[in-house]
PDB file of C-alpha atoms in Angstrom:
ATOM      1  CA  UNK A   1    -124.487 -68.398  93.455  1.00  0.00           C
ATOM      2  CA  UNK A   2    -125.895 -70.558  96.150  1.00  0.00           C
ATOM      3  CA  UNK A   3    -122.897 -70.403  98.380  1.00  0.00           C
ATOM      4  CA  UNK A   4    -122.828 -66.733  99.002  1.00  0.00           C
ATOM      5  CA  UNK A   5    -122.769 -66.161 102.688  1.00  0.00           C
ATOM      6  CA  UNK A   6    -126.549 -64.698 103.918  1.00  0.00           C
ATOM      7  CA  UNK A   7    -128.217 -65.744 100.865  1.00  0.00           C
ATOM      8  CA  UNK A   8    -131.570 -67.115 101.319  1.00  0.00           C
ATOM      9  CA  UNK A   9    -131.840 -70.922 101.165  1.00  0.00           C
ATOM     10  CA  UNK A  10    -132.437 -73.042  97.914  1.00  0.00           C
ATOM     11  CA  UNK A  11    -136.263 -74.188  98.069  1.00  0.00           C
ATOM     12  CA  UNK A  12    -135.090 -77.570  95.855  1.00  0.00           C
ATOM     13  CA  UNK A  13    -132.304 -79.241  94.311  1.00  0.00           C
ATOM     14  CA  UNK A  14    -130.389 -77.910  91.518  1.00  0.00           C
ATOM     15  CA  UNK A  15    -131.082 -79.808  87.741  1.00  0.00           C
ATOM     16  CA  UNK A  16    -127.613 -81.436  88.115  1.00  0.00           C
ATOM     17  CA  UNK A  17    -128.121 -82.690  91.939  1.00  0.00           C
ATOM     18  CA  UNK A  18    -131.306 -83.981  90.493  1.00  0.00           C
ATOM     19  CA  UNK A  19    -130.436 -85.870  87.915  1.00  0.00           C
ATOM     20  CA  UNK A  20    -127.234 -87.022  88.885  1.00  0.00           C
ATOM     21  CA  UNK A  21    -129.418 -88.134  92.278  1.00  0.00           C
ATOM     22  CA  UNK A  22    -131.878 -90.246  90.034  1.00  0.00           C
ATOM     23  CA  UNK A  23    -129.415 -91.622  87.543  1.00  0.00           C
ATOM     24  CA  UNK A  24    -127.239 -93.032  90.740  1.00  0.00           C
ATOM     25  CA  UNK A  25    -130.604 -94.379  91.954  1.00  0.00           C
ATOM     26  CA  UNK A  26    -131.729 -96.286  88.635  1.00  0.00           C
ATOM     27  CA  UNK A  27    -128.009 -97.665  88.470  1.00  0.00           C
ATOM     28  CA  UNK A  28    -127.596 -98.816  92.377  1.00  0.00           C
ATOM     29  CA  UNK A  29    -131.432-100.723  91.937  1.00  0.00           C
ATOM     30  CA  UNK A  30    -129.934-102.568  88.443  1.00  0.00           C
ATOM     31  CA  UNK A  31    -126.933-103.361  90.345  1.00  0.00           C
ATOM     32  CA  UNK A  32    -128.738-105.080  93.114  1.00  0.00           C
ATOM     33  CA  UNK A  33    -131.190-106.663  90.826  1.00  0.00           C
ATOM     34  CA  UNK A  34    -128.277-107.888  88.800  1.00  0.00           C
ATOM     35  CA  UNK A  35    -126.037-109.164  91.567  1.00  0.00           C
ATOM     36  CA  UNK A  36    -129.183-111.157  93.073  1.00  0.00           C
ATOM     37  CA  UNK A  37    -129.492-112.575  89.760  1.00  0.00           C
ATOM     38  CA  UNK A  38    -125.839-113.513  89.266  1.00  0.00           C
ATOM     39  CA  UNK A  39    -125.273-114.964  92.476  1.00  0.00           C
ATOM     40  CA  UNK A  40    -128.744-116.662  93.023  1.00  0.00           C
ATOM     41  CA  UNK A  41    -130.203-117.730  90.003  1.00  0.00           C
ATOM     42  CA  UNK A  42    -129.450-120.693  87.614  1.00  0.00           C
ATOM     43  CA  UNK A  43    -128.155-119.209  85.028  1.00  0.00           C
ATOM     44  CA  UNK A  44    -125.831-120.945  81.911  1.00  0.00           C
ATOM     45  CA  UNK A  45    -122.053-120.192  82.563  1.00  0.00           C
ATOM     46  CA  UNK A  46    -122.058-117.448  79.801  1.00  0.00           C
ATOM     47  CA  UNK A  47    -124.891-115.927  80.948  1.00  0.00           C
ATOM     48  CA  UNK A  48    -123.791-115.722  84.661  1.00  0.00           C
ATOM     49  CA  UNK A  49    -120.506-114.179  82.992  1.00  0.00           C
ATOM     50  CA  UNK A  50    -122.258-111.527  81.018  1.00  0.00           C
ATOM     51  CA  UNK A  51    -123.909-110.749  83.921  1.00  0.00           C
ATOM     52  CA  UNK A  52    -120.620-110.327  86.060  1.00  0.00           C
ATOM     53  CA  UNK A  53    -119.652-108.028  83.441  1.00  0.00           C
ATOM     54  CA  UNK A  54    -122.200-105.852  82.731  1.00  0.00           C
ATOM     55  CA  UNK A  55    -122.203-105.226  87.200  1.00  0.00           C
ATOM     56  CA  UNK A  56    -118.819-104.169  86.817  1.00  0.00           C
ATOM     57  CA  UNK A  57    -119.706-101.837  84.332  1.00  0.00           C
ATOM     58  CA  UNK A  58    -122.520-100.494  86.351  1.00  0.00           C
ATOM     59  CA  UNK A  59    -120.705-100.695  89.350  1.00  0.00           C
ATOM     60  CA  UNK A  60    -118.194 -98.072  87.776  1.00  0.00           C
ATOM     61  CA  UNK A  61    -120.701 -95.897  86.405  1.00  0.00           C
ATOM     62  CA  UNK A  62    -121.721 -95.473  89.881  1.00  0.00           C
ATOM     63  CA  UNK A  63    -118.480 -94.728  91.290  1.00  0.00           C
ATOM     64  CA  UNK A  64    -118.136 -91.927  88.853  1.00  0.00           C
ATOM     65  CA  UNK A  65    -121.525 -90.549  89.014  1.00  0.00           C
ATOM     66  CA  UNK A  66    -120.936 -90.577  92.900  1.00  0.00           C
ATOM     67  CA  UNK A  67    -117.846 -88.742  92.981  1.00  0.00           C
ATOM     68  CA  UNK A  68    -119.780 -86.066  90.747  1.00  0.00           C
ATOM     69  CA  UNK A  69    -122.656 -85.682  92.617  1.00  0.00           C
ATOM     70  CA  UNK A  70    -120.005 -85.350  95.675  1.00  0.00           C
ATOM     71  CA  UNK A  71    -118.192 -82.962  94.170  1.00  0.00           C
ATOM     72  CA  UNK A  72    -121.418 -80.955  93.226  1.00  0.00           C
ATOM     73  CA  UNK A  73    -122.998 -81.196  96.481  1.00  0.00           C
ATOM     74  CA  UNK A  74    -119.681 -79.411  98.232  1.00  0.00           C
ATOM     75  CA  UNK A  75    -120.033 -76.676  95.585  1.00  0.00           C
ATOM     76  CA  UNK A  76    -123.520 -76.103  95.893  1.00  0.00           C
ATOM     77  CA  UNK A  77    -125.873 -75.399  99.177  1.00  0.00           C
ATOM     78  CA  UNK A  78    -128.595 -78.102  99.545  1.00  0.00           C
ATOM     79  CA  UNK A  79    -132.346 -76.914 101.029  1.00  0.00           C
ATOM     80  CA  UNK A  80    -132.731 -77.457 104.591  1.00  0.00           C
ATOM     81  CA  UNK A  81    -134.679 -79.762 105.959  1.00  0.00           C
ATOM     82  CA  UNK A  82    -138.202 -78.781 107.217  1.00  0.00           C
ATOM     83  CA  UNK A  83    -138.279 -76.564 110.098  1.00  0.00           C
ATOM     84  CA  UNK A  84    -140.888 -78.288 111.800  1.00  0.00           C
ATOM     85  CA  UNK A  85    -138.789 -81.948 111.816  1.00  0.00           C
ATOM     86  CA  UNK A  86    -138.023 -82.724 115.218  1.00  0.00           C
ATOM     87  CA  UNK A  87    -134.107 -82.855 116.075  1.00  0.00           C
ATOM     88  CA  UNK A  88    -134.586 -87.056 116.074  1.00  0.00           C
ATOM     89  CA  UNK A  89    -135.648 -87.315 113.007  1.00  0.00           C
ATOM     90  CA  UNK A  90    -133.346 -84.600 111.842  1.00  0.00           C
ATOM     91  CA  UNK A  91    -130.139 -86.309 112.880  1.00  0.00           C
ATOM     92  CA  UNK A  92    -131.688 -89.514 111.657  1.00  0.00           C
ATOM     93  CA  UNK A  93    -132.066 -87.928 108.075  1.00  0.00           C
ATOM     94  CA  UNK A  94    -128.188 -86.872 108.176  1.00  0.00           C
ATOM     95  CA  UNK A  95    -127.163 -90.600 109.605  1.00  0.00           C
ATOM     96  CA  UNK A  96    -129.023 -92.730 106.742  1.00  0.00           C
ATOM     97  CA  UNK A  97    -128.075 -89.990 104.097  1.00  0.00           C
ATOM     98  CA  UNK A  98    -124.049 -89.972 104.993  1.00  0.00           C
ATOM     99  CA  UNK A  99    -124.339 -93.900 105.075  1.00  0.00           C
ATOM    100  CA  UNK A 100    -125.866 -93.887 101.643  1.00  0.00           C
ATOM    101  CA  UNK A 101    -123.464 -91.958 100.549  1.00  0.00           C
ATOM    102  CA  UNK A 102    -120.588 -94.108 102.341  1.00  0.00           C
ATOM    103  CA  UNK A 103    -122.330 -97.159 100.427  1.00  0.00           C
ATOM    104  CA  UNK A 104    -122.722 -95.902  97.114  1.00  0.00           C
ATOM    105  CA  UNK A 105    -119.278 -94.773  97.209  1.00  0.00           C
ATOM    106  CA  UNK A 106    -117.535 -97.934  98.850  1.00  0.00           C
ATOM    107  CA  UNK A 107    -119.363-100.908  97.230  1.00  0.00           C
ATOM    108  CA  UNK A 108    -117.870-100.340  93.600  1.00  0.00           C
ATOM    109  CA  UNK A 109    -114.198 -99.660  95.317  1.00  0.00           C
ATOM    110  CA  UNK A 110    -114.925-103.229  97.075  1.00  0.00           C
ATOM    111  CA  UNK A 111    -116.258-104.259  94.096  1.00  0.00           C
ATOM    112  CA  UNK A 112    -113.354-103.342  92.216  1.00  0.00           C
ATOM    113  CA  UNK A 113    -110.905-104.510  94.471  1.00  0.00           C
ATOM    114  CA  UNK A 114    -112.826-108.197  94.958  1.00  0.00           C
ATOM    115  CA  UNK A 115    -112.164-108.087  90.830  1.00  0.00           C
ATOM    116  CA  UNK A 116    -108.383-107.414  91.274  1.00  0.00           C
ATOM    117  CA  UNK A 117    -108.402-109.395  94.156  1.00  0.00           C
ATOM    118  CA  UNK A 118    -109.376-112.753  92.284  1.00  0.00           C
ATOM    119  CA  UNK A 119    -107.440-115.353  90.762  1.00  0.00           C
ATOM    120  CA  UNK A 120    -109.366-115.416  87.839  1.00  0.00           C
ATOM    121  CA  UNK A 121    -107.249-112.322  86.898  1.00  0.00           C
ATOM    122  CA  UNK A 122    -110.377-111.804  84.503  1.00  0.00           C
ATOM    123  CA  UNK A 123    -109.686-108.170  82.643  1.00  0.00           C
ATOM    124  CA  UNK A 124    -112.908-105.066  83.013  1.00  0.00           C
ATOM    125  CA  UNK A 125    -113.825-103.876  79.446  1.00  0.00           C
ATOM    126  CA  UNK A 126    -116.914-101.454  80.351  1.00  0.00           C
ATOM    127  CA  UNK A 127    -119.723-101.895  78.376  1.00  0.00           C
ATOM    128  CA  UNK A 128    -117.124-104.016  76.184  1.00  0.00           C
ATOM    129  CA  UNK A 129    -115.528-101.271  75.007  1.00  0.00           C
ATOM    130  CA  UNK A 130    -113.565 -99.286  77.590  1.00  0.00           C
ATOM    131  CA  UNK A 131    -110.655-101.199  79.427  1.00  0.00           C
ATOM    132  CA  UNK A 132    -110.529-100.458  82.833  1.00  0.00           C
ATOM    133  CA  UNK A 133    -107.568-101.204  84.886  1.00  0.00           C
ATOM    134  CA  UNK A 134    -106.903-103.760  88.249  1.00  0.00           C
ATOM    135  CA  UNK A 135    -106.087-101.721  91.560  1.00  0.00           C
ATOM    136  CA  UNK A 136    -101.994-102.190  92.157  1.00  0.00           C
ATOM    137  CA  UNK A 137    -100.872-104.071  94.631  1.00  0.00           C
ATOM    138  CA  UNK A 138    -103.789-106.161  94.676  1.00  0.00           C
ATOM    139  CA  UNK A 139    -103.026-108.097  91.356  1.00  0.00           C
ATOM    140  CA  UNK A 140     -99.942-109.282  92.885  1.00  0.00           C
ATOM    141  CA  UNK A 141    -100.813-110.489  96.013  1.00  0.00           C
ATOM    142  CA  UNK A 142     -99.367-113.992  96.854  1.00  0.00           C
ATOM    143  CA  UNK A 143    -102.145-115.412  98.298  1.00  0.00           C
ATOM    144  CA  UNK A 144    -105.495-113.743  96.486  1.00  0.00           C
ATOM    145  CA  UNK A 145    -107.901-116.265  97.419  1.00  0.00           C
ATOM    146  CA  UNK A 146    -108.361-115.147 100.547  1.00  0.00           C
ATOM    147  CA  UNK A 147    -108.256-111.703 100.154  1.00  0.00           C
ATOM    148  CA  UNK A 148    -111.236-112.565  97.073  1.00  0.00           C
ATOM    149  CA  UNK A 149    -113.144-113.916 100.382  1.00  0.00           C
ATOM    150  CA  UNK A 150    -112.793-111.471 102.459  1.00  0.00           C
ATOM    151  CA  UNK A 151    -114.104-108.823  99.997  1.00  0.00           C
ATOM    152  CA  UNK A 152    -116.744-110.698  98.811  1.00  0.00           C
ATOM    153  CA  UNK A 153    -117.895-110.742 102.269  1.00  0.00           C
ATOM    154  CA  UNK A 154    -117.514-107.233 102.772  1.00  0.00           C
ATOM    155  CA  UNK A 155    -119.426-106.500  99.140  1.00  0.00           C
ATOM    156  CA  UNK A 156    -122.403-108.758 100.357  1.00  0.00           C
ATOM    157  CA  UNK A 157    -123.146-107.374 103.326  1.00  0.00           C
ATOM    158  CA  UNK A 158    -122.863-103.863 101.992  1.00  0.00           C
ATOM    159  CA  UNK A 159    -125.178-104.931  99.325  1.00  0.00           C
ATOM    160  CA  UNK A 160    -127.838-105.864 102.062  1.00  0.00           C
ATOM    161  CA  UNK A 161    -127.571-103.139 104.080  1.00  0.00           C
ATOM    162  CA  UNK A 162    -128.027-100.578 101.241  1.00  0.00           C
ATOM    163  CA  UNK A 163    -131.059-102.858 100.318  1.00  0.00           C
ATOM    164  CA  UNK A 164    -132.382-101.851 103.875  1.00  0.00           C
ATOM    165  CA  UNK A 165    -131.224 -98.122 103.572  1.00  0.00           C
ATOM    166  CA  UNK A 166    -132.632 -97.866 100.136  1.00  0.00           C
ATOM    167  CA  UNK A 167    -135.928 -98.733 101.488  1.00  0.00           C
ATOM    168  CA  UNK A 168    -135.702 -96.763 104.387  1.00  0.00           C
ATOM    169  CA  UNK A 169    -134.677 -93.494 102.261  1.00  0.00           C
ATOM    170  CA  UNK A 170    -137.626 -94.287 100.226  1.00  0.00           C
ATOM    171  CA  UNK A 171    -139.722 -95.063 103.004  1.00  0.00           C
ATOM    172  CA  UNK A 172    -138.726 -91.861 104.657  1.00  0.00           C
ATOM    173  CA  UNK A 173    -139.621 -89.652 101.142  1.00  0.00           C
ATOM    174  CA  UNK A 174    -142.956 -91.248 101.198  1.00  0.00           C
ATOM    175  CA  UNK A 175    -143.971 -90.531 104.371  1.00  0.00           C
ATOM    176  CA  UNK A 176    -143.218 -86.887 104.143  1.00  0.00           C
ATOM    177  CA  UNK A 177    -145.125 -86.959 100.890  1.00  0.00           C
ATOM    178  CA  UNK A 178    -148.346 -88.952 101.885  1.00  0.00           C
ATOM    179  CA  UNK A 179    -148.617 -88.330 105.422  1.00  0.00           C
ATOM    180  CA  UNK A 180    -146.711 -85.271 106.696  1.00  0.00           C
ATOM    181  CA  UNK A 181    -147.800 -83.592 103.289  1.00  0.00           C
ATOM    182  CA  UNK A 182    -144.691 -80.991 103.149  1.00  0.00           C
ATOM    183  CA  UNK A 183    -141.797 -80.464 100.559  1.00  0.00           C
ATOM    184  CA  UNK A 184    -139.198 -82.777 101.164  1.00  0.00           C
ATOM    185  CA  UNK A 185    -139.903 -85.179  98.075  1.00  0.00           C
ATOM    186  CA  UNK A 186    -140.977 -82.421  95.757  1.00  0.00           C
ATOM    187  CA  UNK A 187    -137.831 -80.868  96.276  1.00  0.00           C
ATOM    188  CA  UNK A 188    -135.727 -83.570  94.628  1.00  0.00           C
ATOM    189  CA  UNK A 189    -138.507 -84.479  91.809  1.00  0.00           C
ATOM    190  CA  UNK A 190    -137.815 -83.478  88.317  1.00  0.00           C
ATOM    191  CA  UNK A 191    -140.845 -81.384  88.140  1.00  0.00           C
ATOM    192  CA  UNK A 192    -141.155 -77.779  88.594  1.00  0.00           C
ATOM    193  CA  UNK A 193    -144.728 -77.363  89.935  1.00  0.00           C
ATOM    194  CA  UNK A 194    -145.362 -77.110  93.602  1.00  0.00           C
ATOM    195  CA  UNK A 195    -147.994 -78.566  95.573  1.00  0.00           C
ATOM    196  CA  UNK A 196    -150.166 -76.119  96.876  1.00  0.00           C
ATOM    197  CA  UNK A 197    -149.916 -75.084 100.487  1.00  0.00           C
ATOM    198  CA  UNK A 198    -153.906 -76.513 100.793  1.00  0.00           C
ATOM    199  CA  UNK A 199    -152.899 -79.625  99.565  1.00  0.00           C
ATOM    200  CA  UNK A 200    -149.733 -79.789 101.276  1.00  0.00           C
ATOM    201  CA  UNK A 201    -151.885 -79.123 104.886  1.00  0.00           C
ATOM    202  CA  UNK A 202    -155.021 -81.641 103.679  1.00  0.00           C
ATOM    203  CA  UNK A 203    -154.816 -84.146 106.144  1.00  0.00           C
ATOM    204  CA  UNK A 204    -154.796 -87.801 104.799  1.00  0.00           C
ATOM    205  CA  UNK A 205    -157.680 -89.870 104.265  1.00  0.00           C
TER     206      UNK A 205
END
């Protein structure tokens, strides 16, 4: 078991942290791409509210997958960071990763709340099948318009900002990849193979 005290250190990701990690990914990049679309483009009424619909959905998925991967990353040691990263860069990994995690988790509760929030009192079916319920307390409120503001404030900004910490995650993985050459990005890859230590040291051209 990985959480054994003095056993050695996991060289990568287990299969479940790795695909759960991936899965959340593809799903937080569709959300984004669909809330852009549903806020921004001209789209037909129906349209914009399949759209709505199929965010919440997504935005559920997420929530679930989140708590999961949570749960799994508690009960199972994660490989250390390289040795060689200086203590910057180290504390700057843990900052953008807890913030990602913060993000990933809050934006579907704000999300769900901005639904139970609004005087639309429009119902969640996920994926039109599953009903999912309204948050108490918040589908009672006297005065729900401007608690809907309020949130949807809150769930656009958040929405930005994990925009720029998505890119600076990926940013990050590429750079250790392409330029420092070591593990970091192989680790959380769904392949087994590792790069070899030559290719790993080759400087870049």
């Amino acid at each position: 078991m990985t959480g054994i005290v003095g056993a050695a250190p996991p060289r990568r990701y287990t299969l479940v942290a790795i695909g759960l990690h991936w899965l959340i990914a593809v799903a937080v990049l569709a959300l984004l791409a669909i809330g852009l679309a549903m806020t921004h483009a001209d789209l037909a009424p129906m349209r914009r509210f399949q759209l709505y619909q199929g965010h919440k959905s997504v935005g559920i998925t997420v929530l679930l997958l989140s708590l999961l991967r949570l749960g799994w990353r508690f009960s199972h040691r994660p490989p250390p960071l390289p040795a060689a990263l200086p203590r910057i860069e180290r504390r700057g990994a843990h900052a953008v990763h807890g913030l990602l995690y913060g993000l990933i988790l809050g934006m579907p509760l704000v999300g769900w709340a901005l639904v139970s929030a609004s005087p639309f009192n429009i119902p969640t079916v996920l994926y039109g099948v599953v009903s999912w319920p309204h948050l108490p307390v918040l589908g009672s409120l006297p005065d729900k318009a401007a608690v809907e503001a309020g949130l949807k404030l809150v769930h656009a900004s958040g929405a930005w900002l994990l925009i720029a910490l998505f890119l600076l995650h990926a940013g990050a993985a590429l750079r250790h990849h392409l330029i420092l050459r070591d593990d970091t990005l192989w680790r959380m890859l769904p392949v087994f193979s590792r790069p070899s230590a030559s290719a790993r040291r080759e400087p870049s051209r």
